C-alpha positions as a Markdown table, in Angstrom:
| # | Residue | x | y | z |
|---|---|---|---|---|
| 1 | Met | 0.2 | 0.0 | 0.0 |
| 2 | Lys | 2.8 | 2.5 | 0.8 |
| 3 | Lys | 4.7 | 1.7 | -2.4 |
| 4 | Lys | 1.2 | 2.3 | -4.4 |
| 5 | Phe | 1.0 | 5.4 | -2.7 |
| 6 | Val | 4.3 | 6.7 | -3.4 |
| 7 | Leu | 3.7 | 5.8 | -6.8 |
| 8 | Val | 0.5 | 7.6 | -7.3 |
| 9 | Leu | 2.2 | 10.7 | -5.6 |
| 10 | Ala | 5.3 | 10.5 | -7.8 |
| 11 | Leu | 2.8 | 10.5 | -11.2 |
| 12 | Val | 0.8 | 13.4 | -9.8 |
| 13 | Leu | 3.9 | 15.5 | -9.2 |
| 14 | Met | 5.4 | 14.6 | -12.7 |
| 15 | Ala | 1.8 | 15.9 | -14.0 |
| 16 | Ala | 2.0 | 19.0 | -11.8 |
| 17 | Val | 5.6 | 19.6 | -13.5 |
| 18 | Ala | 4.4 | 19.2 | -16.8 |
| 19 | Val | 1.6 | 21.6 | -16.5 |
| 20 | Thr | 3.7 | 24.1 | -14.9 |
| 21 | Ala | 6.4 | 23.8 | -17.3 |
| 22 | Ala | 4.0 | 24.4 | -20.0 |
| 23 | Pro | 2.2 | 27.7 | -20.9 |
| 24 | Val | -1.2 | 28.0 | -19.8 |
| 25 | Thr | -3.6 | 30.3 | -21.6 |
| 26 | Leu | -7.0 | 31.4 | -20.8 |
| 27 | Thr | -8.9 | 34.1 | -22.7 |
| 28 | Gly | -12.7 | 34.9 | -22.5 |
| 29 | Ser | -15.1 | 37.5 | -21.2 |
| 30 | Phe | -17.6 | 38.3 | -18.4 |
| 31 | Lys | -20.7 | 40.1 | -19.4 |
| 32 | Ala | -23.6 | 41.2 | -17.7 |
| 33 | Gly | -26.5 | 43.6 | -17.9 |
| 34 | Tyr | -30.3 | 44.4 | -18.0 |
| 35 | Lys | -32.8 | 44.4 | -20.9 |
| 36 | Phe | -35.9 | 46.9 | -20.3 |
| 37 | Ala | -38.8 | 47.1 | -22.5 |
| 38 | Phe | -41.0 | 49.7 | -23.6 |
| 39 | Pro | -43.6 | 51.4 | -23.8 |
| 40 | Gly | -43.5 | 51.5 | -19.8 |
| 41 | Ile | -41.2 | 49.1 | -18.3 |
| 42 | Thr | -43.0 | 46.0 | -19.2 |
| 43 | Ala | -40.5 | 43.5 | -18.7 |
| 44 | Val | -36.9 | 43.5 | -17.1 |
| 45 | Asn | -34.5 | 40.7 | -18.1 |
| 46 | Ala | -31.3 | 40.3 | -16.5 |
| 47 | Ser | -28.4 | 38.3 | -18.0 |
| 48 | Thr | -25.0 | 37.2 | -17.0 |
| 49 | Glu | -22.7 | 35.6 | -19.4 |
| 50 | Ile | -19.4 | 34.0 | -19.0 |
| 51 | Ser | -17.6 | 32.7 | -21.9 |
| 52 | Ile | -14.4 | 31.0 | -22.7 |
| 53 | Asp | -12.8 | 31.6 | -26.1 |
| 54 | Gly | -9.9 | 29.5 | -25.1 |
| 55 | Leu | -8.3 | 27.5 | -22.2 |
| 56 | Ser | -5.3 | 25.7 | -23.3 |
| 57 | Ile | -1.8 | 24.3 | -21.9 |
| 58 | Ala | 0.7 | 24.1 | -24.9 |
| 59 | Asp | 3.9 | 23.0 | -25.7 |
| 60 | Asp | 6.2 | 23.1 | -28.7 |
| 61 | Phe | 4.6 | 19.6 | -30.1 |
| 62 | Trp | 1.1 | 19.7 | -28.7 |
| 63 | Lys | -1.8 | 21.4 | -27.2 |
| 64 | Val | -4.6 | 20.6 | -25.1 |
| 65 | Ser | -7.7 | 23.0 | -25.2 |
| 66 | Val | -10.9 | 23.1 | -23.3 |
| 67 | Gly | -14.2 | 23.5 | -25.1 |
| 68 | Ser | -15.2 | 27.1 | -25.8 |
| 69 | Gly | -18.4 | 28.8 | -25.6 |
| 70 | Pro | -20.6 | 30.0 | -22.6 |
| 71 | Leu | -20.1 | 28.2 | -19.3 |
| 72 | Asp | -22.6 | 25.8 | -18.5 |
| 73 | Phe | -21.7 | 23.5 | -15.4 |
| 74 | Gly | -24.5 | 21.1 | -16.1 |
| 75 | Asn | -23.1 | 19.9 | -19.2 |
| 76 | Lys | -20.1 | 17.9 | -19.8 |
| 77 | Ile | -17.0 | 20.1 | -21.0 |
| 78 | Gly | -15.2 | 19.2 | -24.4 |
| 79 | Gly | -11.5 | 18.7 | -24.7 |
| 80 | Lys | -9.4 | 18.3 | -27.6 |
| 81 | Leu | -5.7 | 17.4 | -27.7 |
| 82 | Ser | -3.4 | 18.7 | -30.7 |
| 83 | Ile | -0.6 | 17.3 | -32.0 |
| 84 | Tyr | 1.7 | 18.9 | -34.6 |
| 85 | Leu | 3.2 | 15.9 | -36.3 |
| 86 | Asp | 5.2 | 18.3 | -38.7 |
| 87 | Lys | 7.2 | 19.9 | -35.9 |
| 88 | Ala | 7.6 | 16.5 | -33.9 |
| 89 | Leu | 8.9 | 15.1 | -37.3 |
| 90 | Ala | 11.5 | 18.0 | -37.7 |
| 91 | Ala | 12.8 | 17.8 | -34.2 |
| 92 | Asn | 13.8 | 14.0 | -35.2 |
| 93 | Gly | 15.2 | 15.0 | -38.5 |
| 94 | Val | 12.6 | 14.7 | -41.0 |
| 95 | Asp | 12.3 | 18.3 | -42.5 |
| 96 | Met | 8.5 | 18.4 | -44.3 |
| 97 | Gly | 9.6 | 22.0 | -45.7 |
| 98 | Asp | 6.3 | 24.0 | -46.3 |
| 99 | Val | 4.1 | 21.1 | -45.5 |
| 100 | Thr | 2.3 | 21.0 | -42.2 |
| 101 | Ala | 0.4 | 18.1 | -40.2 |
| 102 | Thr | -1.8 | 18.4 | -37.2 |
| 103 | Phe | -3.6 | 15.3 | -35.7 |
| 104 | Asp | -6.6 | 16.2 | -33.1 |
| 105 | Ile | -8.6 | 13.9 | -31.0 |
| 106 | Gly | -11.1 | 14.4 | -28.3 |
| 107 | Asn | -14.7 | 14.3 | -27.2 |
| 108 | Ser | -16.0 | 17.0 | -29.7 |
| 109 | Thr | -19.6 | 16.7 | -30.6 |
| 110 | Thr | -19.4 | 18.0 | -33.9 |
| 111 | Met | -16.6 | 18.5 | -36.2 |
| 112 | Asp | -16.4 | 21.4 | -38.6 |
| 113 | Gly | -15.3 | 21.3 | -42.6 |
| 114 | Leu | -12.8 | 24.0 | -43.7 |
| 115 | Thr | -14.3 | 27.1 | -44.6 |
| 116 | Val | -13.5 | 30.6 | -46.4 |
| 117 | Tyr | -16.7 | 32.6 | -45.6 |
| 118 | Ser | -16.3 | 35.9 | -43.9 |
| 119 | Asp | -19.1 | 35.6 | -41.8 |
| 120 | Pro | -19.4 | 39.3 | -40.6 |
| 121 | Asn | -22.5 | 38.5 | -38.8 |
| 122 | Ser | -21.3 | 35.8 | -36.9 |
| 123 | Thr | -23.9 | 33.5 | -38.3 |
| 124 | Ser | -21.5 | 30.3 | -38.1 |
| 125 | Leu | -23.1 | 28.1 | -40.7 |
| 126 | Lys | -20.8 | 25.4 | -41.8 |
| 127 | Leu | -20.6 | 22.0 | -42.8 |
| 128 | Arg | -20.6 | 20.1 | -39.8 |
| 129 | Met | -20.3 | 16.3 | -38.9 |
| 130 | Lys | -22.1 | 14.9 | -36.1 |
| 131 | Gly | -20.0 | 12.8 | -33.8 |
| 132 | Ala | -19.1 | 12.1 | -30.0 |
| 133 | Tyr | -15.5 | 11.4 | -29.9 |
| 134 | Ser | -13.8 | 12.2 | -33.0 |
| 135 | Ser | -10.3 | 12.4 | -34.7 |
| 136 | Ala | -9.1 | 14.5 | -37.4 |
| 137 | Leu | -6.2 | 15.1 | -39.5 |
| 138 | Thr | -5.3 | 18.5 | -41.1 |
| 139 | Val | -2.4 | 18.6 | -43.6 |
| 140 | Gly | -1.5 | 21.9 | -45.4 |
| 141 | Tyr | 0.9 | 23.3 | -47.9 |
| 142 | Ser | 2.3 | 26.9 | -47.2 |
| 143 | Ser | -0.8 | 29.1 | -47.2 |
| 144 | Leu | -2.0 | 27.7 | -50.7 |
| 145 | Ala | -3.8 | 24.6 | -49.8 |
| 146 | Ser | -5.0 | 22.5 | -46.9 |
| 147 | Ala | -6.9 | 19.1 | -46.5 |
| 148 | Tyr | -9.2 | 18.0 | -43.4 |
| 149 | Val | -10.3 | 14.3 | -42.8 |
| 150 | Ala | -12.4 | 13.8 | -39.5 |
| 151 | Leu | -14.3 | 10.8 | -38.3 |
| 152 | Asp | -15.8 | 9.1 | -35.6 |
| 153 | Pro | -15.0 | 5.4 | -34.9 |
| 154 | Thr | -17.2 | 5.2 | -31.7 |
| 155 | Asp | -20.4 | 5.4 | -33.8 |
| 156 | Ala | -20.8 | 1.7 | -35.2 |
| 157 | Thr | -24.3 | 2.7 | -36.6 |
| 158 | Asn | -23.5 | 5.9 | -38.9 |
| 159 | His | -19.7 | 5.5 | -39.2 |
| 160 | Pro | -19.3 | 9.4 | -39.3 |
| 161 | Phe | -16.8 | 10.8 | -41.3 |
| 162 | Leu | -15.9 | 14.3 | -43.0 |
| 163 | Val | -13.6 | 15.4 | -45.8 |
| 164 | Ser | -12.9 | 18.8 | -47.1 |
| 165 | Ala | -10.3 | 21.0 | -48.8 |
| 166 | Lys | -9.5 | 24.6 | -49.2 |
| 167 | Ile | -7.1 | 26.0 | -52.0 |
| 168 | Val | -5.8 | 29.3 | -52.8 |
| 169 | Pro | -5.7 | 29.7 | -56.5 |
| 170 | Val | -4.9 | 33.4 | -56.6 |
| 171 | Glu | -4.0 | 35.6 | -53.9 |
| 172 | Gly | -7.0 | 37.5 | -52.9 |
| 173 | Met | -9.3 | 34.4 | -53.8 |
| 174 | Ser | -9.9 | 31.1 | -52.0 |
| 175 | Val | -12.3 | 28.4 | -52.0 |
| 176 | Ala | -13.2 | 25.3 | -49.7 |
| 177 | Ala | -15.5 | 22.4 | -50.4 |
| 178 | Gly | -16.5 | 19.5 | -48.6 |
| 179 | Tyr | -18.6 | 16.3 | -47.6 |
| 180 | Thr | -19.9 | 14.5 | -44.7 |
| 181 | Asn | -21.7 | 11.2 | -44.6 |
| 182 | Tyr | -23.8 | 12.0 | -41.5 |
| 183 | Ala | -24.4 | 15.9 | -40.7 |
| 184 | Lys | -25.8 | 18.2 | -38.1 |
| 185 | Asn | -28.2 | 20.8 | -39.3 |
| 186 | Glu | -28.5 | 23.5 | -36.5 |
| 187 | Phe | -30.2 | 25.8 | -38.5 |
| 188 | Gln | -33.4 | 23.7 | -39.2 |
| 189 | Ser | -36.2 | 24.4 | -36.5 |
| 190 | Pro | -35.8 | 22.5 | -34.6 |
| 191 | Ala | -32.3 | 21.3 | -34.9 |
| 192 | Ser | -31.6 | 17.6 | -36.5 |
| 193 | Asp | -29.1 | 15.5 | -38.1 |
| 194 | Asp | -29.3 | 14.3 | -41.5 |
| 195 | Ala | -28.2 | 10.7 | -41.6 |
| 196 | Thr | -27.5 | 10.7 | -45.5 |
| 197 | Gly | -25.1 | 13.8 | -45.4 |
| 198 | Ala | -24.5 | 16.9 | -46.6 |
| 199 | Val | -22.0 | 18.7 | -48.9 |
| 200 | Gly | -20.9 | 22.4 | -48.5 |
| 201 | Gly | -18.7 | 25.0 | -50.2 |
| 202 | Ser | -17.6 | 28.5 | -49.9 |
| 203 | Val | -15.6 | 31.2 | -51.7 |
| 204 | Met | -13.9 | 34.4 | -50.7 |
| 205 | Ile | -12.8 | 37.3 | -52.7 |
| 206 | Asp | -10.8 | 39.9 | -51.8 |
| 207 | Ile | -11.9 | 42.6 | -54.4 |
| 208 | Ala | -9.7 | 45.5 | -52.9 |
| 209 | Lys | -6.4 | 43.4 | -53.0 |
| 210 | Leu | -7.4 | 42.2 | -56.4 |
| 211 | Ala | -8.2 | 45.5 | -58.1 |
| 212 | Gly | -5.6 | 47.4 | -56.0 |
| 213 | Leu | -8.4 | 49.6 | -54.2 |
| 214 | Asp | -7.5 | 52.1 | -51.4 |
| 215 | Phe | -10.3 | 50.9 | -49.4 |
| 216 | Gly | -11.6 | 47.6 | -47.7 |
| 217 | Leu | -13.9 | 45.5 | -50.3 |
| 218 | Ser | -14.8 | 41.9 | -50.2 |
| 219 | Ala | -17.6 | 39.7 | -51.2 |
| 220 | Ser | -17.9 | 36.0 | -49.9 |
| 221 | Ala | -20.6 | 33.1 | -50.1 |
| 222 | Gln | -21.2 | 29.7 | -48.4 |
| 223 | Glu | -23.9 | 27.0 | -49.1 |
| 224 | Val | -24.5 | 23.5 | -47.4 |
| 225 | Tyr | -26.8 | 21.4 | -48.8 |
| 226 | Phe | -28.5 | 18.7 | -46.8 |
| 227 | Leu | -28.6 | 15.4 | -48.9 |
| 228 | Gly | -31.6 | 13.5 | -47.1 |
| 229 | Gln | -33.5 | 16.8 | -46.0 |
| 230 | Lys | -33.3 | 18.0 | -49.6 |
| 231 | Glu | -32.6 | 21.5 | -48.1 |
| 232 | Ser | -30.2 | 24.2 | -48.5 |
| 233 | Asp | -28.6 | 26.7 | -46.4 |
| 234 | Phe | -26.9 | 29.7 | -47.8 |
| 235 | Leu | -25.2 | 32.9 | -46.7 |
| 236 | Ala | -23.7 | 35.6 | -49.2 |
| 237 | Ala | -22.0 | 38.9 | -47.8 |
| 238 | Val | -20.5 | 41.9 | -48.7 |
| 239 | Ser | -18.1 | 43.6 | -46.6 |
| 240 | Gly | -16.2 | 46.8 | -46.9 |
| 241 | Ser | -14.3 | 49.6 | -45.2 |
| 242 | Tyr | -12.7 | 53.0 | -45.1 |
| 243 | Ala | -11.0 | 55.0 | -42.7 |
| 244 | Asp | -12.9 | 54.6 | -39.4 |
| 245 | Leu | -16.1 | 53.3 | -41.3 |
| 246 | Ser | -17.0 | 49.6 | -41.6 |
| 247 | Ala | -20.2 | 47.9 | -43.1 |
| 248 | Tyr | -21.3 | 44.6 | -44.1 |
| 249 | Ala | -24.6 | 43.3 | -45.8 |
| 250 | Glu | -25.7 | 39.8 | -45.3 |
| 251 | Tyr | -28.4 | 37.6 | -47.3 |
| 252 | Gln | -29.4 | 34.3 | -45.4 |
| 253 | Leu | -31.5 | 31.5 | -46.5 |
| 254 | Phe | -32.2 | 29.0 | -43.7 |
| 255 | Ala | -34.8 | 26.4 | -44.2 |
| 256 | Gly | -36.4 | 28.2 | -47.2 |
| 257 | Thr | -36.8 | 31.4 | -45.0 |
| 258 | Ser | -34.6 | 34.2 | -46.3 |
| 259 | Asn | -33.3 | 37.2 | -44.1 |
| 260 | Val | -31.1 | 40.2 | -44.8 |
| 261 | Ile | -28.9 | 41.8 | -42.0 |
| 262 | Ala | -26.9 | 45.1 | -42.5 |
| 263 | Lys | -24.7 | 47.0 | -40.4 |
| 264 | Val | -22.5 | 50.0 | -40.1 |
| 265 | Ser | -20.0 | 50.7 | -37.6 |
| 266 | Tyr | -17.8 | 53.8 | -36.8 |
| 267 | Ser | -14.8 | 53.9 | -34.6 |
| 268 | Gly | -13.3 | 57.2 | -35.2 |
| 269 | Ile | -13.7 | 58.4 | -31.2 |
| 270 | Lys | -11.0 | 57.4 | -28.8 |
| 271 | Asn | -11.9 | 54.2 | -26.6 |
| 272 | Ala | -15.4 | 54.3 | -28.2 |
| 273 | Ser | -17.3 | 52.9 | -31.1 |
| 274 | Met | -20.9 | 53.2 | -32.4 |
| 275 | Tyr | -23.1 | 50.9 | -34.9 |
| 276 | Ala | -26.5 | 50.8 | -36.4 |
| 277 | Lys | -28.3 | 47.4 | -37.5 |
| 278 | Leu | -31.0 | 46.7 | -39.8 |
| 279 | Thr | -32.5 | 43.0 | -39.8 |
| 280 | Leu | -35.3 | 42.0 | -42.0 |
| 281 | Lys | -36.3 | 38.6 | -41.1 |
| 282 | Asp | -38.4 | 36.3 | -43.2 |
| 283 | Leu | -38.6 | 38.4 | -46.5 |
| 284 | Ser | -42.3 | 36.5 | -47.4 |
| 285 | Asn | -43.5 | 38.1 | -44.3 |
| 286 | Ile | -41.0 | 40.9 | -43.2 |
| 287 | Ala | -40.5 | 41.3 | -39.5 |
| 288 | Thr | -38.1 | 44.4 | -39.3 |
| 289 | Thr | -35.8 | 45.0 | -36.3 |
| 290 | Ile | -33.8 | 48.4 | -36.1 |
| 291 | Glu | -30.6 | 48.3 | -33.7 |
| 292 | Ala | -28.1 | 50.7 | -32.7 |
| 293 | Gly | -25.7 | 51.0 | -30.0 |
| 294 | Ala | -22.6 | 52.5 | -28.6 |
| 295 | Asn | -19.7 | 51.4 | -26.5 |
| 296 | Tyr | -17.0 | 53.1 | -24.4 |
| 297 | Lys | -14.0 | 51.2 | -22.9 |
| 298 | Met | -12.4 | 52.6 | -19.6 |
| 299 | Gly | -10.0 | 51.0 | -17.1 |
| 300 | Gly | -10.3 | 47.5 | -18.9 |
| 301 | Val | -14.1 | 47.5 | -19.0 |
| 302 | Thr | -16.6 | 48.2 | -21.9 |
| 303 | Tyr | -19.7 | 50.1 | -21.1 |
| 304 | Ala | -22.1 | 49.5 | -23.7 |
| 305 | Leu | -25.6 | 50.8 | -24.4 |
| 306 | Asp | -27.7 | 48.9 | -27.2 |
| 307 | Gly | -31.3 | 49.8 | -28.3 |
| 308 | Ser | -33.6 | 47.5 | -30.5 |
| 309 | Tyr | -37.0 | 48.6 | -32.1 |
| 310 | Asp | -39.2 | 45.8 | -33.5 |
| 311 | Val | -41.2 | 47.7 | -36.2 |
| 312 | Lys | -44.2 | 44.9 | -36.6 |
| 313 | Gly | -44.7 | 44.2 | -32.9 |
| 314 | Glu | -44.1 | 48.0 | -31.9 |
| 315 | Ala | -41.6 | 46.8 | -29.2 |
| 316 | Phe | -38.5 | 49.0 | -28.1 |
| 317 | Ser | -35.9 | 47.6 | -25.7 |
| 318 | Leu | -32.7 | 49.2 | -24.2 |
| 319 | Thr | -29.9 | 47.2 | -22.7 |
| 320 | Pro | -27.2 | 48.7 | -20.8 |
| 321 | Ser | -24.2 | 46.5 | -20.0 |
| 322 | Val | -20.7 | 46.2 | -18.7 |
| 323 | Glu | -18.0 | 43.8 | -20.0 |
| 324 | Val | -14.5 | 42.6 | -19.2 |
| 325 | Thr | -12.5 | 40.8 | -21.5 |
| 326 | Phe | -9.5 | 38.5 | -20.5 |
């Protein structure tokens, strides 16, 4: 018993030394505020969000990451181990030149195909494989091309796998495409899985770079088609910027419903920014929402005030909030 205790203690100490020797990185945010609805104060909603963008322990040849997103202590936290095979091989005398290779394994519930969509509205439409304990291999060549293969060997029924690739044929243009035999459809209401699979593709064109413009201008699009559900989700966006002004317009098609979102932002005031946003939801029966807001950063804290007006429902709300980013 004594020897067993000493062995366990030694293993714990070795693990502690390994962790303290490797750099630990934690990034995220804490945001809290209230939502007041008018006319009158008919409702008051309070919210607190603690989000982890990344928690990781890294070495030169590997990285352990904890699942990102809002903290939910009632759910299992995802984890992933990334092994940089090209760096490990180089350390052992095998120089792969411009070729990179990374192996990932962990309890990821979904695996995302490669995409080049600009996603200005953080809509997050991607070709997603539904899994439970997945592995993936990413192989790249410089910044010109990369290939990605993922699978979940624990699902003996659906045998999920995903393959995708990305290429940059010319500087300023990139294209990505992929296929999975077991897809997750997060934008269908309610969200569901397609056991027949899905195909997806995206394109990104940096017009400013190709045309040599002195202001920012780009266009991108992405589509995912679900083979069993015979349904297509589609996004297209145009983004531009000049000096302290930036803007985008995005068209969305989800489950046969079309939406349009446009936003203009201004950041010409020190430590402050402002925006105005217009949302046209369901173009066949338009529900219009107008939003505007401003924030000011002081002492590491962002103080924000956001307003929203639902034209059809004649509902107006104000949301003051404070946020700390770490």
